[in-house]
mmCIF file with all atom_site columns, C-alpha atoms in Angstrom:
data_model
loop_
_atom_site.group_PDB
_atom_site.id
_atom_site.type_symbol
_atom_site.label_atom_id
_atom_site.label_alt_id
_atom_site.label_comp_id
_atom_site.label_asym_id
_atom_site.label_entity_id
_atom_site.label_seq_id
_atom_site.pdbx_PDB_ins_code
_atom_site.Cartn_x
_atom_site.Cartn_y
_atom_site.Cartn_z
_atom_site.occupancy
_atom_site.B_iso_or_equiv
_atom_site.pdbx_formal_charge
_atom_site.auth_seq_id
_atom_site.auth_comp_id
_atom_site.auth_asym_id
_atom_site.auth_atom_id
_atom_site.pdbx_PDB_model_num
ATOM 1   C CA . MET A 1 1   ? -6.089  0.486   -24.004 1.00 78.00 ? 98  MET A CA 1
ATOM 2   C CA . LEU A 1 2   ? -3.493  1.435   -21.385 1.00 76.00 ? 99  LEU A CA 1
ATOM 3   C CA . PHE A 1 3   ? -6.044  3.576   -19.554 1.00 78.00 ? 100 PHE A CA 1
ATOM 4   C CA . VAL A 1 4   ? -8.517  0.693   -19.411 1.00 84.00 ? 101 VAL A CA 1
ATOM 5   C CA . SER A 1 5   ? -5.890  -1.680  -18.026 1.00 81.00 ? 102 SER A CA 1
ATOM 6   C CA . GLY A 1 6   ? -4.991  0.945   -15.411 1.00 81.00 ? 103 GLY A CA 1
ATOM 7   C CA . MET A 1 7   ? -8.631  1.210   -14.360 1.00 84.00 ? 104 MET A CA 1
ATOM 8   C CA . ILE A 1 8   ? -8.952  -2.583  -14.134 1.00 85.00 ? 105 ILE A CA 1
ATOM 9   C CA . CYS A 1 9   ? -5.813  -2.721  -12.009 1.00 82.00 ? 106 CYS A CA 1
ATOM 10  C CA . LEU A 1 10  ? -7.166  0.085   -9.808  1.00 84.00 ? 107 LEU A CA 1
ATOM 11  C CA . PHE A 1 11  ? -10.452 -1.678  -9.121  1.00 87.00 ? 108 PHE A CA 1
ATOM 12  C CA . GLY A 1 12  ? -8.633  -4.970  -8.585  1.00 86.00 ? 109 GLY A CA 1
ATOM 13  C CA . GLY A 1 13  ? -6.272  -3.382  -6.055  1.00 84.00 ? 110 GLY A CA 1
ATOM 14  C CA . VAL A 1 14  ? -9.104  -1.702  -4.165  1.00 87.00 ? 111 VAL A CA 1
ATOM 15  C CA . GLY A 1 15  ? -11.089 -4.949  -4.177  1.00 86.00 ? 112 GLY A CA 1
ATOM 16  C CA . ALA A 1 16  ? -8.084  -6.896  -2.892  1.00 84.00 ? 113 ALA A CA 1
ATOM 17  C CA . PHE A 1 17  ? -7.556  -4.288  -0.191  1.00 82.00 ? 114 PHE A CA 1
ATOM 18  C CA . PHE A 1 18  ? -11.075 -4.787  1.141   1.00 86.00 ? 115 PHE A CA 1
ATOM 19  C CA . LEU A 1 19  ? -11.328 -8.565  0.660   1.00 85.00 ? 116 LEU A CA 1
ATOM 20  C CA . TYR A 1 20  ? -7.933  -9.976  1.687   1.00 77.00 ? 117 TYR A CA 1
ATOM 21  C CA . GLN A 1 21  ? -7.167  -8.396  5.033   1.00 74.00 ? 118 GLN A CA 1
ATOM 22  C CA . VAL A 1 22  ? -5.598  -11.367 6.761   1.00 75.00 ? 119 VAL A CA 1
ATOM 23  C CA . HIS A 1 23  ? -1.893  -10.549 6.540   1.00 75.00 ? 120 HIS A CA 1
ATOM 24  C CA . THR A 1 24  ? -0.115  -7.216  6.505   1.00 77.00 ? 121 THR A CA 1
ATOM 25  C CA . LEU A 1 25  ? 1.731   -8.263  3.361   1.00 78.00 ? 122 LEU A CA 1
ATOM 26  C CA . ASN A 1 26  ? -1.579  -8.656  1.497   1.00 81.00 ? 123 ASN A CA 1
ATOM 27  C CA . ILE A 1 27  ? -2.553  -5.112  2.396   1.00 82.00 ? 124 ILE A CA 1
ATOM 28  C CA . LEU A 1 28  ? 0.842   -3.739  1.333   1.00 83.00 ? 125 LEU A CA 1
ATOM 29  C CA . LEU A 1 29  ? 0.670   -5.563  -2.012  1.00 84.00 ? 126 LEU A CA 1
ATOM 30  C CA . SER A 1 30  ? -2.828  -4.261  -2.711  1.00 87.00 ? 127 SER A CA 1
ATOM 31  C CA . LEU A 1 31  ? -1.719  -0.706  -1.884  1.00 85.00 ? 128 LEU A CA 1
ATOM 32  C CA . GLU A 1 32  ? 1.190   -1.097  -4.292  1.00 86.00 ? 129 GLU A CA 1
ATOM 33  C CA . ALA A 1 33  ? -1.210  -2.324  -6.990  1.00 87.00 ? 130 ALA A CA 1
ATOM 34  C CA . VAL A 1 34  ? -3.354  0.765   -6.455  1.00 89.00 ? 131 VAL A CA 1
ATOM 35  C CA . MET A 1 35  ? -0.285  3.016   -6.652  1.00 87.00 ? 132 MET A CA 1
ATOM 36  C CA . LEU A 1 36  ? 0.902   1.305   -9.828  1.00 86.00 ? 133 LEU A CA 1
ATOM 37  C CA . SER A 1 37  ? -2.482  1.694   -11.464 1.00 89.00 ? 134 SER A CA 1
ATOM 38  C CA . ILE A 1 38  ? -2.623  5.387   -10.544 1.00 86.00 ? 135 ILE A CA 1
ATOM 39  C CA . LEU A 1 39  ? 0.844   5.791   -12.078 1.00 86.00 ? 136 LEU A CA 1
ATOM 40  C CA . ILE A 1 40  ? -0.322  4.081   -15.288 1.00 85.00 ? 137 ILE A CA 1
ATOM 41  C CA . ILE A 1 41  ? -3.423  6.283   -15.477 1.00 85.00 ? 138 ILE A CA 1
ATOM 42  C CA . LEU A 1 42  ? -1.393  9.448   -14.852 1.00 84.00 ? 139 LEU A CA 1
ATOM 43  C CA . TYR A 1 43  ? 1.197   8.462   -17.459 1.00 83.00 ? 140 TYR A CA 1
ATOM 44  C CA . THR A 1 44  ? -1.550  7.762   -20.015 1.00 84.00 ? 141 THR A CA 1
ATOM 45  C CA . TYR A 1 45  ? -3.227  11.096  -19.314 1.00 82.00 ? 142 TYR A CA 1
ATOM 46  C CA . SER A 1 46  ? 0.013   13.069  -19.554 1.00 81.00 ? 143 SER A CA 1
ATOM 47  C CA . SER A 1 47  ? 1.055   11.335  -22.781 1.00 79.00 ? 144 SER A CA 1
ATOM 48  C CA . PHE A 1 48  ? -2.282  12.043  -24.465 1.00 81.00 ? 145 PHE A CA 1
ATOM 49  C CA . SER A 1 49  ? -2.444  15.657  -23.304 1.00 79.00 ? 146 SER A CA 1
ATOM 50  C CA . GLY A 1 50  ? 1.036   16.388  -24.627 1.00 76.00 ? 147 GLY A CA 1
ATOM 51  C CA . ALA A 1 51  ? 2.019   18.464  -21.616 1.00 71.00 ? 148 ALA A CA 1
ATOM 52  C CA . PRO A 1 52  ? 4.971   17.291  -19.528 1.00 72.00 ? 149 PRO A CA 1
ATOM 53  C CA . SER A 1 53  ? 3.815   16.209  -16.127 1.00 72.00 ? 150 SER A CA 1
ATOM 54  C CA . PHE A 1 54  ? 6.151   16.361  -13.161 1.00 77.00 ? 151 PHE A CA 1
ATOM 55  C CA . SER A 1 55  ? 3.455   14.973  -10.893 1.00 77.00 ? 152 SER A CA 1
ATOM 56  C CA . PHE A 1 56  ? 4.263   11.532  -12.324 1.00 78.00 ? 153 PHE A CA 1
ATOM 57  C CA . LEU A 1 57  ? 7.766   11.688  -10.849 1.00 81.00 ? 154 LEU A CA 1
ATOM 58  C CA . VAL A 1 58  ? 6.486   12.995  -7.528  1.00 83.00 ? 155 VAL A CA 1
ATOM 59  C CA . LEU A 1 59  ? 3.922   10.194  -7.309  1.00 82.00 ? 156 LEU A CA 1
ATOM 60  C CA . LEU A 1 60  ? 6.574   7.636   -8.239  1.00 84.00 ? 157 LEU A CA 1
ATOM 61  C CA . THR A 1 61  ? 8.789   8.946   -5.437  1.00 87.00 ? 158 THR A CA 1
ATOM 62  C CA . PHE A 1 62  ? 5.935   8.734   -2.933  1.00 86.00 ? 159 PHE A CA 1
ATOM 63  C CA . ALA A 1 63  ? 5.173   5.170   -4.064  1.00 85.00 ? 160 ALA A CA 1
ATOM 64  C CA . ALA A 1 64  ? 8.768   4.110   -3.459  1.00 88.00 ? 161 ALA A CA 1
ATOM 65  C CA . CYS A 1 65  ? 8.817   5.770   -0.038  1.00 88.00 ? 162 CYS A CA 1
ATOM 66  C CA . GLU A 1 66  ? 5.494   4.155   0.872   1.00 84.00 ? 163 GLU A CA 1
ATOM 67  C CA . ALA A 1 67  ? 6.787   0.723   -0.115  1.00 86.00 ? 164 ALA A CA 1
ATOM 68  C CA . ALA A 1 68  ? 9.980   1.121   1.912   1.00 89.00 ? 165 ALA A CA 1
ATOM 69  C CA . LEU A 1 69  ? 8.116   2.404   4.965   1.00 88.00 ? 166 LEU A CA 1
ATOM 70  C CA . GLY A 1 70  ? 5.502   -0.357  4.786   1.00 83.00 ? 167 GLY A CA 1
ATOM 71  C CA . LEU A 1 71  ? 8.092   -3.106  4.494   1.00 84.00 ? 168 LEU A CA 1
ATOM 72  C CA . SER A 1 72  ? 10.166  -1.707  7.333   1.00 86.00 ? 169 SER A CA 1
ATOM 73  C CA . LEU A 1 73  ? 7.101   -1.521  9.578   1.00 81.00 ? 170 LEU A CA 1
ATOM 74  C CA . MET A 1 74  ? 6.172   -5.082  8.674   1.00 80.00 ? 171 MET A CA 1
ATOM 75  C CA . VAL A 1 75  ? 9.690   -6.341  9.450   1.00 83.00 ? 172 VAL A CA 1
ATOM 76  C CA . SER A 1 76  ? 9.687   -4.589  12.809  1.00 81.00 ? 173 SER A CA 1
ATOM 77  C CA . MET A 1 77  ? 6.237   -6.019  13.569  1.00 78.00 ? 174 MET A CA 1
ATOM 78  C CA . LEU A 1 78  ? 7.474   -9.514  12.693  1.00 78.00 ? 175 LEU A CA 1
ATOM 79  C CA . ARG A 1 79  ? 10.507  -9.109  14.924  1.00 80.00 ? 176 ARG A CA 1
ATOM 80  C CA . LEU A 1 80  ? 8.483   -7.880  17.890  1.00 77.00 ? 177 LEU A CA 1
ATOM 81  C CA . TRP A 1 81  ? 5.425   -10.137 17.761  1.00 74.00 ? 178 TRP A CA 1
ATOM 82  C CA . GLY A 1 82  ? 6.357   -12.971 15.418  1.00 74.00 ? 179 GLY A CA 1
ATOM 83  C CA . ASN A 1 83  ? 3.414   -12.731 13.004  1.00 70.00 ? 180 ASN A CA 1
ATOM 84  C CA . ASP A 1 84  ? 1.810   -10.331 10.585  1.00 67.00 ? 181 ASP A CA 1
ATOM 85  C CA . TYR A 1 85  ? -1.840  -11.175 11.155  1.00 67.00 ? 182 TYR A CA 1
ATOM 86  C CA . ILE A 1 86  ? -4.195  -8.220  11.196  1.00 65.00 ? 183 ILE A CA 1
ATOM 87  C CA . ASN A 1 87  ? -6.392  -9.868  13.848  1.00 63.00 ? 184 ASN A CA 1
ATOM 88  C CA . SER A 1 88  ? -3.582  -9.737  16.397  1.00 62.00 ? 185 SER A CA 1
ATOM 89  C CA . LEU A 1 89  ? -3.258  -5.945  16.159  1.00 62.00 ? 186 LEU A CA 1
ATOM 90  C CA . GLY A 1 90  ? -5.889  -5.496  18.888  1.00 62.00 ? 187 GLY A CA 1
ATOM 91  C CA . SER A 1 91  ? -3.775  -7.420  21.370  1.00 56.00 ? 188 SER A CA 1
ATOM 92  C CA . MET A 1 92  ? -0.684  -5.513  20.223  1.00 51.00 ? 189 MET A CA 1
ATOM 93  C CA . LYS A 1 93  ? -2.385  -2.238  21.085  1.00 54.00 ? 190 LYS A CA 1
ATOM 94  C CA . PHE A 1 94  ? -3.053  -3.476  24.618  1.00 50.00 ? 191 PHE A CA 1
ATOM 95  C CA . TYR A 1 95  ? 0.534   -4.703  24.960  1.00 51.00 ? 192 TYR A CA 1
ATOM 96  C CA . CYS A 1 96  ? 1.967   -1.377  23.760  1.00 50.00 ? 193 CYS A CA 1
ATOM 97  C CA . MET A 1 97  ? -0.180  0.606   26.178  1.00 49.00 ? 194 MET A CA 1
ATOM 98  C CA . ASN A 1 98  ? 1.027   -1.499  29.116  1.00 50.00 ? 195 ASN A CA 1
ATOM 99  C CA . PHE A 1 99  ? 4.618   -1.404  27.921  1.00 48.00 ? 196 PHE A CA 1
ATOM 100 C CA . VAL A 1 100 ? 4.707   2.408   27.831  1.00 47.00 ? 197 VAL A CA 1
ATOM 101 C CA . LYS A 1 101 ? 3.425   2.824   31.391  1.00 49.00 ? 198 LYS A CA 1
#
């Protein structure tokens, strides 16, 4: 039952990633849902196999680091440009290229 709920969460997170790409926060939340579902699936597999799995802790550490990095990038993007719309990233690329020169 836990494995099935992990798979449903995985497909829901991937679907949300492809369908709701308006704000950066939506993309970060869908990536966190995918990471959480992978953690649930890995925990279910390791509990049924009986072998201790250290990859669960490594993946949990990477998920926490990914969340912190994504939120810090979003905060810096909000401070620089004032919005988190994905459509405005094209204009940001042009602005950054002119700012560096």
